[in-house]
CSV table of C-alpha atoms in Angstrom, one decimal:
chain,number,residue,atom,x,y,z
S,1,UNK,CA,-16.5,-13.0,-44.2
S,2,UNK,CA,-17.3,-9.6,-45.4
S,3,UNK,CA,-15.1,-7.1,-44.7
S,4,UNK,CA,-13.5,-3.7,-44.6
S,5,UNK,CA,-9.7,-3.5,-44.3
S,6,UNK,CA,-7.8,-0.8,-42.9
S,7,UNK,CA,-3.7,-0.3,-42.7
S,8,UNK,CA,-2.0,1.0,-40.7
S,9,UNK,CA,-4.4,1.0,-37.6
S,10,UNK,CA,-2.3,3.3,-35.4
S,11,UNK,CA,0.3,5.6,-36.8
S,12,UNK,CA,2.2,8.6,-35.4
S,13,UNK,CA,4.0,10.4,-38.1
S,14,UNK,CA,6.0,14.0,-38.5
S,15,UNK,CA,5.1,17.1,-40.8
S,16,UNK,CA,5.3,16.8,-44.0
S,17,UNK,CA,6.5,13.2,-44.4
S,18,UNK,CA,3.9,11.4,-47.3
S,19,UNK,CA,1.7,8.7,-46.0
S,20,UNK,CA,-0.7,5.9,-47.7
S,21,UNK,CA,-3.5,4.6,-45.3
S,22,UNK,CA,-5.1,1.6,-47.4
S,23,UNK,CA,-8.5,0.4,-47.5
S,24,UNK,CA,-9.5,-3.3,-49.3
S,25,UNK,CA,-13.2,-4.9,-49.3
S,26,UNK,CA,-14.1,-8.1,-50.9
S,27,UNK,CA,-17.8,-7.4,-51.5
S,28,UNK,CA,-17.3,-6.7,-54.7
S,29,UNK,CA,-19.3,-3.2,-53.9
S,30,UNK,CA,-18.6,-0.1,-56.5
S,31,UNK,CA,-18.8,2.4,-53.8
S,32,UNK,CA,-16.1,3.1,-51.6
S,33,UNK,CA,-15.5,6.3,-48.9
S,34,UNK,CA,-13.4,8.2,-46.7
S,35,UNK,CA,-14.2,9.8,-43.7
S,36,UNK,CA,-12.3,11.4,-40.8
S,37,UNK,CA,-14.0,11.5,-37.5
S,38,UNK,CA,-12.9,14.5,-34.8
S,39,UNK,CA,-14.8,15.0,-31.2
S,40,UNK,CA,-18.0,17.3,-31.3
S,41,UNK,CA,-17.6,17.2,-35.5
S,42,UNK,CA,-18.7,13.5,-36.1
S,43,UNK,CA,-17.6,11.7,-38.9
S,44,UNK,CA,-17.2,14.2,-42.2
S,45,UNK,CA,-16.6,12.7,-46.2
S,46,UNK,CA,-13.4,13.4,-47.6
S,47,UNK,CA,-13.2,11.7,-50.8
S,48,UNK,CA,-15.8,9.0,-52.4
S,49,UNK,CA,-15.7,6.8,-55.7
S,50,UNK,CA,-18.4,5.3,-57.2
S,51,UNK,CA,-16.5,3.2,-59.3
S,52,UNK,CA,-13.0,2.3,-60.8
S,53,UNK,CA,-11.3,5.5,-61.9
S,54,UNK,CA,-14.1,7.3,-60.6
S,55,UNK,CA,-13.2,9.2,-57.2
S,56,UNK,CA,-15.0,12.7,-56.0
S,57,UNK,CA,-14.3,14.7,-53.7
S,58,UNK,CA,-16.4,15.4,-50.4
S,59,UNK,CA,-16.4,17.7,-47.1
S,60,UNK,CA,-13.0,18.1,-46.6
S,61,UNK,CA,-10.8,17.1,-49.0
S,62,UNK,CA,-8.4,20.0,-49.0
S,63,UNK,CA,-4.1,17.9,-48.4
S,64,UNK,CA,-5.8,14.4,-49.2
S,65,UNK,CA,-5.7,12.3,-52.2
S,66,UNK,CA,-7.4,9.1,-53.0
S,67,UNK,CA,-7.1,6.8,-56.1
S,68,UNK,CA,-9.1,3.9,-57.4
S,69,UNK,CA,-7.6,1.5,-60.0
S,70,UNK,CA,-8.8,-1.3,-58.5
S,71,UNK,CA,-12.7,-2.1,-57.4
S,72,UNK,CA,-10.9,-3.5,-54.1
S,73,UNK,CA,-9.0,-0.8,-53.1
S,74,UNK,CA,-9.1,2.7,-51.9
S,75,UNK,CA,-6.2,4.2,-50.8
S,76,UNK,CA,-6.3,7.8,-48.8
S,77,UNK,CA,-3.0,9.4,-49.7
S,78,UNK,CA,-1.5,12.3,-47.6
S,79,UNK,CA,1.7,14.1,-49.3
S,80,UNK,CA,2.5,16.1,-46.8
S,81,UNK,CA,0.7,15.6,-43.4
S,82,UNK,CA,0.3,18.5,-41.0
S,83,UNK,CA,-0.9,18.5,-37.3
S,84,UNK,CA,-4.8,19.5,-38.3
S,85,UNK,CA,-4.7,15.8,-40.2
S,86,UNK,CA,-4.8,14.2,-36.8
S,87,UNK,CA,-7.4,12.5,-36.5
S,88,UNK,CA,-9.3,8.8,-36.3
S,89,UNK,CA,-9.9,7.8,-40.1
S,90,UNK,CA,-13.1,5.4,-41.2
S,91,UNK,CA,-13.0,3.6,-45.0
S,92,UNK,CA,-16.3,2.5,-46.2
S,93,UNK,CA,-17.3,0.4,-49.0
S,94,UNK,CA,-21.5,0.5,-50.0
S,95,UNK,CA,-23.5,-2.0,-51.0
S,96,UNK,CA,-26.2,0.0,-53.1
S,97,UNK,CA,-29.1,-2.0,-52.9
S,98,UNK,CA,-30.1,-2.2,-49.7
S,99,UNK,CA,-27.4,1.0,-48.5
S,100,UNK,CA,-26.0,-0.7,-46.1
S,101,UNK,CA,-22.4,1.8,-45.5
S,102,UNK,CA,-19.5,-1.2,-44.2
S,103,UNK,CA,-16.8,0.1,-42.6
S,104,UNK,CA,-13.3,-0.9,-41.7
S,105,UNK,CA,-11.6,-0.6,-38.2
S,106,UNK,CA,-10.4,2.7,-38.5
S,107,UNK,CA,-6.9,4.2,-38.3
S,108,UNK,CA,-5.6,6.8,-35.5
S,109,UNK,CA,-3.1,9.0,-37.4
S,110,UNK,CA,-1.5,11.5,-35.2
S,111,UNK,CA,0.8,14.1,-36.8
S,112,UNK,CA,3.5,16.0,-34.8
N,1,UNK,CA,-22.0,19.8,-43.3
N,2,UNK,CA,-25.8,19.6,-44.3
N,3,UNK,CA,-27.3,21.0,-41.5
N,4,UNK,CA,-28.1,17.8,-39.6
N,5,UNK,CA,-29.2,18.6,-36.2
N,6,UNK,CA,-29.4,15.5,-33.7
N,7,UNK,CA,-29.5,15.8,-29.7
N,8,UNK,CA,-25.7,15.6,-28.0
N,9,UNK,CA,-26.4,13.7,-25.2
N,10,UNK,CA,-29.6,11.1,-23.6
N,11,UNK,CA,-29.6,8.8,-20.9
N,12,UNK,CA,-32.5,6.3,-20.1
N,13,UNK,CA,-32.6,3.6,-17.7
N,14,UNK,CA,-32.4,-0.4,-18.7
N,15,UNK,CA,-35.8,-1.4,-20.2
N,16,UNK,CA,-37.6,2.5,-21.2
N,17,UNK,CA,-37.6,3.6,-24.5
N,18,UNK,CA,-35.5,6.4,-26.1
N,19,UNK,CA,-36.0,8.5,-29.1
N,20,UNK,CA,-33.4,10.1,-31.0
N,21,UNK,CA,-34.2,13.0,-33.3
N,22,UNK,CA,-32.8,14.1,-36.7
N,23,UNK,CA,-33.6,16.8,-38.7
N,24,UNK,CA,-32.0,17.8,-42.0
N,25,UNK,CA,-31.6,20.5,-44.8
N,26,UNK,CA,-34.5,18.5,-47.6
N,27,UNK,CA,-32.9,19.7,-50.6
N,28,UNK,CA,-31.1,16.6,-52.6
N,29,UNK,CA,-32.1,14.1,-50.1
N,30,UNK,CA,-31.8,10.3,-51.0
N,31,UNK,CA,-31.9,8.6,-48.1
N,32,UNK,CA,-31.4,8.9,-44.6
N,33,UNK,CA,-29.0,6.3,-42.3
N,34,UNK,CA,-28.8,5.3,-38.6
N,35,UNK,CA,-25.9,3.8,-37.4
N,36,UNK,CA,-24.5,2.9,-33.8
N,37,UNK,CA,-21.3,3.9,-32.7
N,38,UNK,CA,-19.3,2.1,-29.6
N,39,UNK,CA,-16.5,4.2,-27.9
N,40,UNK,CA,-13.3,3.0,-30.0
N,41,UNK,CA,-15.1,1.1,-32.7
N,42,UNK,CA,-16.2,1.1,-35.8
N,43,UNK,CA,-20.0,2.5,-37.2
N,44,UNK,CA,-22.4,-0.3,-37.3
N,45,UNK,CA,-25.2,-0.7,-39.7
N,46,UNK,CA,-29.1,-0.4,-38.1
N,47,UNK,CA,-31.1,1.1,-41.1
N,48,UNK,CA,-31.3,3.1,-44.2
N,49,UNK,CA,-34.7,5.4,-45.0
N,50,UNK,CA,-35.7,6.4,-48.3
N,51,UNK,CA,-39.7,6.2,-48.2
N,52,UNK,CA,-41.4,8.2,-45.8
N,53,UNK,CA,-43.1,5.8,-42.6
N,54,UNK,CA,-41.8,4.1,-40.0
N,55,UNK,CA,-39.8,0.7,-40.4
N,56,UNK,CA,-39.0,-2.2,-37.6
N,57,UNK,CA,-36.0,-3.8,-36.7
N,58,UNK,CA,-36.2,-5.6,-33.6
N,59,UNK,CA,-36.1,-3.6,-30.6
N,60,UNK,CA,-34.8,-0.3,-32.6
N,61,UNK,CA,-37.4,1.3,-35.7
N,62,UNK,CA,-36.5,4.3,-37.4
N,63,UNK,CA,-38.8,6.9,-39.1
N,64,UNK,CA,-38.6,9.0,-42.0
N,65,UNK,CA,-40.7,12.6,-43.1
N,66,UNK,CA,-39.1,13.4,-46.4
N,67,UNK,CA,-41.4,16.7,-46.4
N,68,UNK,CA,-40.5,18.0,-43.1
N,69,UNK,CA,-36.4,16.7,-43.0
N,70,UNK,CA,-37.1,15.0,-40.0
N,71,UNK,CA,-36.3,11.1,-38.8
N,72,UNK,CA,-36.1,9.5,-35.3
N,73,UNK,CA,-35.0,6.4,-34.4
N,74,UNK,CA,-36.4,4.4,-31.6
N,75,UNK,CA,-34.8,2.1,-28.9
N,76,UNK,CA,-37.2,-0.2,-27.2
N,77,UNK,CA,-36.3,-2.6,-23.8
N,78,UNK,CA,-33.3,-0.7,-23.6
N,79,UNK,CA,-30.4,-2.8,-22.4
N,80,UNK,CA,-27.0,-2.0,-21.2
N,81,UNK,CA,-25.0,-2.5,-24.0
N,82,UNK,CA,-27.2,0.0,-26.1
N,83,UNK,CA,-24.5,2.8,-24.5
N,84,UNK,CA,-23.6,3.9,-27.7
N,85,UNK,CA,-22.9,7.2,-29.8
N,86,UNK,CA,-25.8,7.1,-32.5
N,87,UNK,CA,-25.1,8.7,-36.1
N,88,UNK,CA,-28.5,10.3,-38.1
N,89,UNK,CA,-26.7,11.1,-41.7
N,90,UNK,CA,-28.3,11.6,-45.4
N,91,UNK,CA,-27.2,10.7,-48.5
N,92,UNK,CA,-27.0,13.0,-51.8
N,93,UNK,CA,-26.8,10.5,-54.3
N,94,UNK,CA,-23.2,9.4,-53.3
N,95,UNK,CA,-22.4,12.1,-50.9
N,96,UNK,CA,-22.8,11.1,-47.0
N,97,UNK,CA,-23.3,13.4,-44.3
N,98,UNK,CA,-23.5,12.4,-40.9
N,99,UNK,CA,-24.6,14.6,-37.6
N,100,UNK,CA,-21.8,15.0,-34.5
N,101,UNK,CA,-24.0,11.8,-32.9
N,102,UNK,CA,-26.2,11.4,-30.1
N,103,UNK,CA,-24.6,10.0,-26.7
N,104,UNK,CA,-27.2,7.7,-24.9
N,105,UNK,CA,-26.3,6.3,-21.6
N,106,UNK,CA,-28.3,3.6,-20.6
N,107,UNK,CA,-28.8,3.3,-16.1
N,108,UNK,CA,-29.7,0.6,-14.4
């Protein structure tokens, strides 16, 4: 089955303590993304990577980091989380012929 | 973002048709996505523009203007479990932007 993994799904952290939300697809698809998703601001970019080794950054990437050594995984690193970083988190993996944007289950981080 | 505009809220009773509007800034335009949204879960997949007309899918078609930044997409025989949060959003080669989403309620 085609999918979009996400880990953790829920996590409630403290300031400033590093966290790694991970993201794996087996649909072989080059294209993976983050988004964070707030009410009344819909779901905005933060990082993208078209390909192994090959990460951009989007909207709002400003205290995230992202790293691709693997087509499979996209992990969203935060080094030091603060309280604005709460939020509900979307990965996405792209399948660029027909555009079709998958996406995994999401993960609720709230930062006190 | 890039100036997406879509509608906050609609409502519609079971069986009418609703249309949901999206307009957008033209400039490095790829493509344009529709997506549905249910409360707590995960964007779904309903279609992906990148020619201008109007293309069917079932009971939802969505429609693209390249020239005037404009798309709609259209719910026909509208049922109850089409109470969603829909999501206009256009590509830039690989940057995605997506609109704040367009509540529709569907009534019985």
């Amino acid at each position: 089955e085609a999918q979009v993994t996400q880990n953790p799904r829920y996590l409630i952290t403290v300031t400033g303590k590093k966290l790694t939300v991970t993201c794996s697809q087996n649909m072989n698809h080059e294209y993976m993304s983050w988004y964070r998703q707030d009410p009344g601001l819909g779901l905005r970019q933060i990082y993208y990577s078209m390909n192994v080794e090959v990460t951009d950054k989007g909207d709002v990437p400003e205290g995230y980091k992202v790293s691709r050594k693997e087509k499979r995984n996209f992990p969203l690193i935060l080094e030091s989380p603060s309280p604005n970083q709460t939020s509900l988190y979307f990965c996405a993996s792209q399948n660029r012929g027909s555009g079709e944007l998958f996406f995994g289950e999401g993960s609720r981080l709230t930062v006190l | 973002g890039q100036n997406i505009d879509q509608p906050t809220e609609m409502t519609a009773t079971e069986g009418a048709i609703v249309q949901i509007n999206c307009t957008y800034q033209t400039s490095g335009f790829n493509g344009l996505f529709w997506y549905q949204q249910h409360a707590g879960e995960a964007p779904t997949f309903l279609s992906y523009n990148v020619l201008d007309g109007l293309e069917e899918k079932g009971r939802f078609s969505s429609f693209l203007s390249r020239s005037k930044g404009y798309s709609y997409l259209l719910l026909k025989e509208l049922q109850m479990k089409d109470s969603a949060s829909y999501l206009c959003a256009r590509s830039n080669d690989y940057k995605l932007s997506f609109g704040a989403g367009t509540t529709v309620t569907v009534r019985a």
